[in-house]
Tab-separated table of C-alpha atoms in Angstrom:
chain	number	residue	atom	x	y	z
A	1	MET	CA	-25.245	65.505	13.536
A	2	ARG	CA	-22.769	68.758	13.769
A	3	CYS	CA	-19.639	69.825	11.754
A	4	VAL	CA	-16.988	71.577	13.819
A	5	LYS	CA	-14.236	72.654	11.667
A	6	GLU	CA	-13.183	69.896	9.436
A	7	ASN	CA	-14.892	67.041	11.986
A	8	LEU	CA	-18.130	65.967	11.214
A	9	TYR	CA	-19.825	64.475	14.214
A	10	PHE	CA	-23.096	61.917	14.407
A	11	TRP	CA	-25.310	59.421	15.779
A	12	GLY	CA	-24.852	56.252	14.027
A	13	ALA	CA	-25.279	52.211	14.208
A	14	ASN	CA	-22.545	51.809	16.849
A	15	GLY	CA	-22.522	55.643	19.052
A	16	ILE	CA	-20.597	58.338	18.394
A	17	TYR	CA	-18.837	58.979	15.183
A	18	ARG	CA	-16.159	61.281	13.809
A	19	THR	CA	-14.985	61.858	10.129
A	20	THR	CA	-13.713	64.035	7.761
A	21	ILE	CA	-15.002	64.838	4.378
A	22	PRO	CA	-13.889	62.591	2.491
A	23	GLY	CA	-12.714	60.551	5.178
A	24	ARG	CA	-13.511	57.330	6.934
A	25	PRO	CA	-15.646	57.454	9.940
A	26	ILE	CA	-14.471	56.467	13.079
A	27	CYS	CA	-16.864	55.469	16.728
A	28	ILE	CA	-15.525	57.700	18.985
A	29	SER	CA	-17.472	55.839	22.039
A	30	GLU	CA	-16.723	52.563	21.618
A	31	ILE	CA	-13.928	52.374	23.944
A	32	ARG	CA	-15.152	54.585	26.612
A	33	LEU	CA	-18.665	53.762	26.219
A	34	PRO	CA	-19.241	50.295	24.797
A	35	LYS	CA	-22.659	49.591	25.454
A	36	LEU	CA	-24.168	53.268	24.493
A	37	ILE	CA	-26.657	52.306	21.755
A	38	LYS	CA	-28.052	48.968	23.674
A	39	ASP	CA	-28.240	51.288	27.195
A	40	GLU	CA	-30.101	54.277	25.237
A	41	ASP	CA	-32.115	52.207	22.721
A	42	THR	CA	-32.858	55.110	20.761
A	43	ASP	CA	-35.480	54.789	17.426
A	44	ARG	CA	-36.183	57.551	15.524
A	45	SER	CA	-39.906	57.358	16.244
A	46	THR	CA	-39.300	57.846	20.145
A	47	HIS	CA	-36.502	59.921	20.508
A	48	ARG	CA	-35.536	63.416	19.277
A	49	ILE	CA	-31.746	63.692	18.778
A	50	ALA	CA	-30.079	67.152	18.550
A	51	PHE	CA	-25.970	68.222	18.136
A	52	ALA	CA	-25.139	71.452	19.054
A	53	TYR	CA	-21.760	73.063	18.951
A	54	ASP	CA	-21.028	75.171	22.042
A	55	ARG	CA	-18.692	78.046	21.106
A	56	ARG	CA	-18.501	79.581	24.236
A	57	ARG	CA	-17.719	76.402	25.885
A	58	LYS	CA	-15.926	74.291	23.070
A	59	GLY	CA	-17.820	71.305	23.091
A	60	ILE	CA	-20.614	69.456	21.508
A	61	LEU	CA	-23.843	68.798	23.311
A	62	ILE	CA	-25.761	65.754	22.461
A	63	THR	CA	-29.502	65.648	23.820
A	64	LEU	CA	-31.323	62.439	23.290
A	65	THR	CA	-34.944	62.940	24.713
A	66	ARG	CA	-37.428	60.625	24.633
A	67	LYS	CA	-41.038	61.977	23.466
A	68	GLY	CA	-44.236	60.492	23.158
A	69	VAL	CA	-44.145	59.441	26.714
A	70	VAL	CA	-46.271	60.547	29.838
A	71	THR	CA	-43.072	61.456	31.715
A	72	ILE	CA	-40.394	62.962	29.086
A	73	THR	CA	-36.960	61.561	29.884
A	74	ASN	CA	-33.614	62.671	28.592
A	75	SER	CA	-30.112	61.441	28.283
A	76	ASN	CA	-27.116	63.678	26.879
A	77	TYR	CA	-23.333	63.662	26.407
A	78	TRP	CA	-21.061	66.640	26.444
A	79	LEU	CA	-18.047	66.016	23.932
A	80	ASP	CA	-15.545	68.429	25.416
A	81	LEU	CA	-12.953	69.523	22.425
A	82	ARG	CA	-10.423	71.088	25.370
A	83	ALA	CA	-9.743	67.298	26.880
A	84	VAL	CA	-8.945	65.506	23.411
A	85	ASP	CA	-6.875	61.896	23.703
A	86	GLU	CA	-3.811	61.067	21.167
A	87	ALA	CA	-6.148	60.386	18.472
A	88	ALA	CA	-8.062	63.654	19.122
A	89	ASN	CA	-11.232	62.111	20.120
A	90	PRO	CA	-12.947	64.444	22.731
A	91	ALA	CA	-13.769	63.491	26.170
A	92	ILE	CA	-17.358	62.473	26.604
A	93	PHE	CA	-19.324	63.230	29.733
A	94	PRO	CA	-22.861	62.472	30.583
A	95	GLU	CA	-25.582	64.836	31.720
A	96	SER	CA	-29.139	64.196	32.526
A	97	TYR	CA	-31.573	67.097	33.058
A	98	PRO	CA	-34.788	67.678	35.038
A	99	SER	CA	-37.853	66.503	32.811
A	100	GLU	CA	-39.339	69.951	32.008
A	101	VAL	CA	-35.946	70.948	31.012
A	102	SER	CA	-35.484	68.016	28.243
A	103	ALA	CA	-34.132	69.275	25.060
A	104	PHE	CA	-36.258	69.358	21.706
A	105	SER	CA	-33.705	71.455	19.940
A	106	ALA	CA	-30.298	73.493	20.583
A	107	PHE	CA	-28.805	76.293	18.799
A	108	PHE	CA	-26.073	78.650	19.315
A	109	TYR	CA	-27.182	82.289	19.749
A	110	GLU	CA	-24.768	84.402	17.861
A	111	ALA	CA	-25.826	87.964	19.554
A	112	THR	CA	-24.500	91.461	19.337
A	113	SER	CA	-23.435	91.318	22.833
A	114	PRO	CA	-20.608	88.585	23.596
A	115	SER	CA	-22.464	88.183	27.345
A	116	TYR	CA	-25.625	87.193	25.455
A	117	ARG	CA	-23.737	84.407	23.212
A	118	ARG	CA	-25.039	81.264	24.325
A	119	LEU	CA	-26.134	77.432	23.666
A	120	MET	CA	-29.630	77.651	23.642
A	121	LEU	CA	-31.945	74.975	24.810
A	122	GLY	CA	-35.479	74.461	23.942
A	123	GLY	CA	-37.146	72.715	26.547
A	124	GLN	CA	-40.108	70.381	26.391
A	125	ASP	CA	-42.182	73.105	28.611
A	126	GLY	CA	-41.620	75.876	26.142
A	127	TYR	CA	-38.724	77.708	27.482
A	128	LEU	CA	-35.153	78.676	25.961
A	129	ARG	CA	-32.571	78.011	28.530
A	130	PHE	CA	-29.077	78.296	28.330
A	131	PHE	CA	-26.088	76.862	30.846
A	132	ASP	CA	-25.045	79.402	33.342
A	133	ASP	CA	-21.220	78.255	35.062
A	134	ASP	CA	-22.138	79.975	38.329
A	135	ALA	CA	-25.582	78.298	39.120
A	136	LYS	CA	-25.642	75.209	41.533
A	137	ASN	CA	-29.185	74.464	40.650
A	138	ASP	CA	-30.900	73.548	37.282
A	139	ASP	CA	-34.250	75.190	36.525
A	140	ALA	CA	-36.702	72.551	36.319
A	141	GLY	CA	-39.615	74.962	35.792
A	142	ALA	CA	-42.736	74.812	37.493
A	143	SER	CA	-41.074	71.982	39.542
A	144	GLY	CA	-38.710	74.513	41.017
A	145	ASP	CA	-35.248	74.347	41.114
A	146	VAL	CA	-32.893	70.990	41.422
A	147	LEU	CA	-29.564	70.991	42.950
A	148	ILE	CA	-26.893	69.710	40.322
A	149	ASP	CA	-25.066	66.754	41.426
A	150	SER	CA	-21.578	65.905	39.841
A	151	TYR	CA	-19.413	63.059	40.144
A	152	VAL	CA	-15.709	61.838	39.034
A	153	THR	CA	-14.318	58.232	39.063
A	154	PHE	CA	-10.369	57.561	39.426
A	155	GLY	CA	-9.149	54.205	38.862
A	156	PRO	CA	-9.192	51.324	39.367
A	157	ILE	CA	-5.872	51.974	40.243
A	158	ALA	CA	-3.143	49.439	41.497
A	159	MET	CA	-1.235	49.927	44.976
A	160	ALA	CA	1.726	47.699	43.937
A	161	GLU	CA	3.854	47.249	40.812
A	162	ASP	CA	3.660	43.337	41.197
A	163	LEU	CA	0.451	42.045	41.622
A	164	ARG	CA	1.660	39.615	44.051
A	165	SER	CA	2.263	42.052	46.297
A	166	THR	CA	-0.320	44.426	48.593
A	167	GLY	CA	-0.516	48.116	48.709
A	168	LYS	CA	-1.215	50.625	51.686
A	169	LEU	CA	-2.855	54.003	51.341
A	170	THR	CA	-1.297	56.230	54.074
A	171	GLY	CA	-3.301	59.386	53.189
A	172	LEU	CA	-5.391	61.522	50.852
A	173	ASN	CA	-4.779	65.263	49.952
A	174	CYS	CA	-7.254	67.126	48.430
A	175	ILE	CA	-7.275	70.406	46.802
A	176	THR	CA	-10.714	71.723	45.675
A	177	ALA	CA	-10.626	73.983	42.971
A	178	GLY	CA	-11.942	77.906	43.153
A	179	GLY	CA	-10.682	81.356	42.699
A	180	GLY	CA	-8.551	83.446	45.287
A	181	ILE	CA	-9.825	85.878	47.738
A	182	GLY	CA	-12.153	88.546	46.387
A	183	GLY	CA	-11.797	86.994	42.924
A	184	SER	CA	-14.401	86.506	40.582
A	185	GLN	CA	-14.275	82.325	40.241
A	186	SER	CA	-16.563	80.428	42.300
A	187	ASP	CA	-15.436	78.330	44.755
A	188	SER	CA	-16.530	74.620	45.089
A	189	ASP	CA	-18.931	72.932	47.347
A	190	ASP	CA	-18.221	70.384	49.692
A	191	ILE	CA	-17.112	67.098	47.922
A	192	THR	CA	-18.326	63.433	49.165
A	193	TYR	CA	-15.769	60.665	48.723
A	194	LYS	CA	-15.883	56.831	48.880
A	195	ILE	CA	-12.836	54.823	48.297
A	196	PHE	CA	-13.154	50.866	47.284
A	197	VAL	CA	-10.859	48.193	47.676
A	198	ALA	CA	-10.627	44.760	46.085
A	199	LYS	CA	-8.192	41.920	44.335
A	200	SER	CA	-9.296	42.691	40.798
A	201	ALA	CA	-9.923	45.812	38.982
A	202	GLU	CA	-13.565	43.722	37.640
A	203	GLU	CA	-14.225	43.774	41.480
A	204	ILE	CA	-13.732	47.567	42.061
A	205	LEU	CA	-15.821	48.431	39.101
A	206	GLU	CA	-19.004	46.402	40.640
A	207	LYS	CA	-18.522	47.756	43.536
A	208	LEU	CA	-18.683	51.042	42.272
A	209	TYR	CA	-21.651	50.130	40.477
A	210	VAL	CA	-23.491	49.384	43.510
A	211	GLY	CA	-21.939	52.467	45.283
A	212	THR	CA	-22.498	50.749	49.003
A	213	ASN	CA	-19.624	49.515	51.608
A	214	PRO	CA	-16.692	51.507	50.844
A	215	ALA	CA	-13.442	50.686	52.344
A	216	ILE	CA	-13.163	54.473	53.724
A	217	GLY	CA	-15.696	57.255	52.835
A	218	GLY	CA	-15.816	61.234	53.988
A	219	THR	CA	-16.590	64.632	53.234
A	220	ILE	CA	-13.914	67.094	52.072
A	221	LYS	CA	-14.897	70.402	53.375
A	222	ALA	CA	-14.966	73.487	50.981
A	223	PRO	CA	-15.497	77.004	51.253
A	224	GLY	CA	-18.672	76.961	48.844
């Protein structure tokens, strides 16, 4: 569990909870991740669960590391406190790291120098690591570097106000993020996109899960 200001966050019977003291616990993952507990299948005898507040990146990192197996695996969730809904619940982003980086501990290092104040993760290989916003690869220890792969889903989006009508996509205007010329901010790498169409939202979700046979797809070139 982790206390941030007046809120206490913890892992419970139905997922991720937030509460105040005194207060009533609220499950903040039941809408966004209704199958979280079933999918993770965590148990104190087989998993190491850690919560840590990152003062630098303004969020809470939850690490779920499976122990006692030949190949240690991990499943992690980033709670972004900069992006909250109308109920003050943070956005939840799933993450996974190379096996060697599987975190067994997490601690925010309050260094004298601001540049060294970072959330430190204790990996299963015995090394301490931190997050670098400029890095494009994860350090996987003896296995070398692993390219970071990120994704985002928009939709399903209705193409017409009347469900009996049909819509048509006539264009796609995408602007990649990045800094100005000569600036210090890094630019985005190329972005691969896929657009799926179907008669219902349920069919769209099925196609997204499989990830094959999009109606259209391609690559958006970026300067990164």
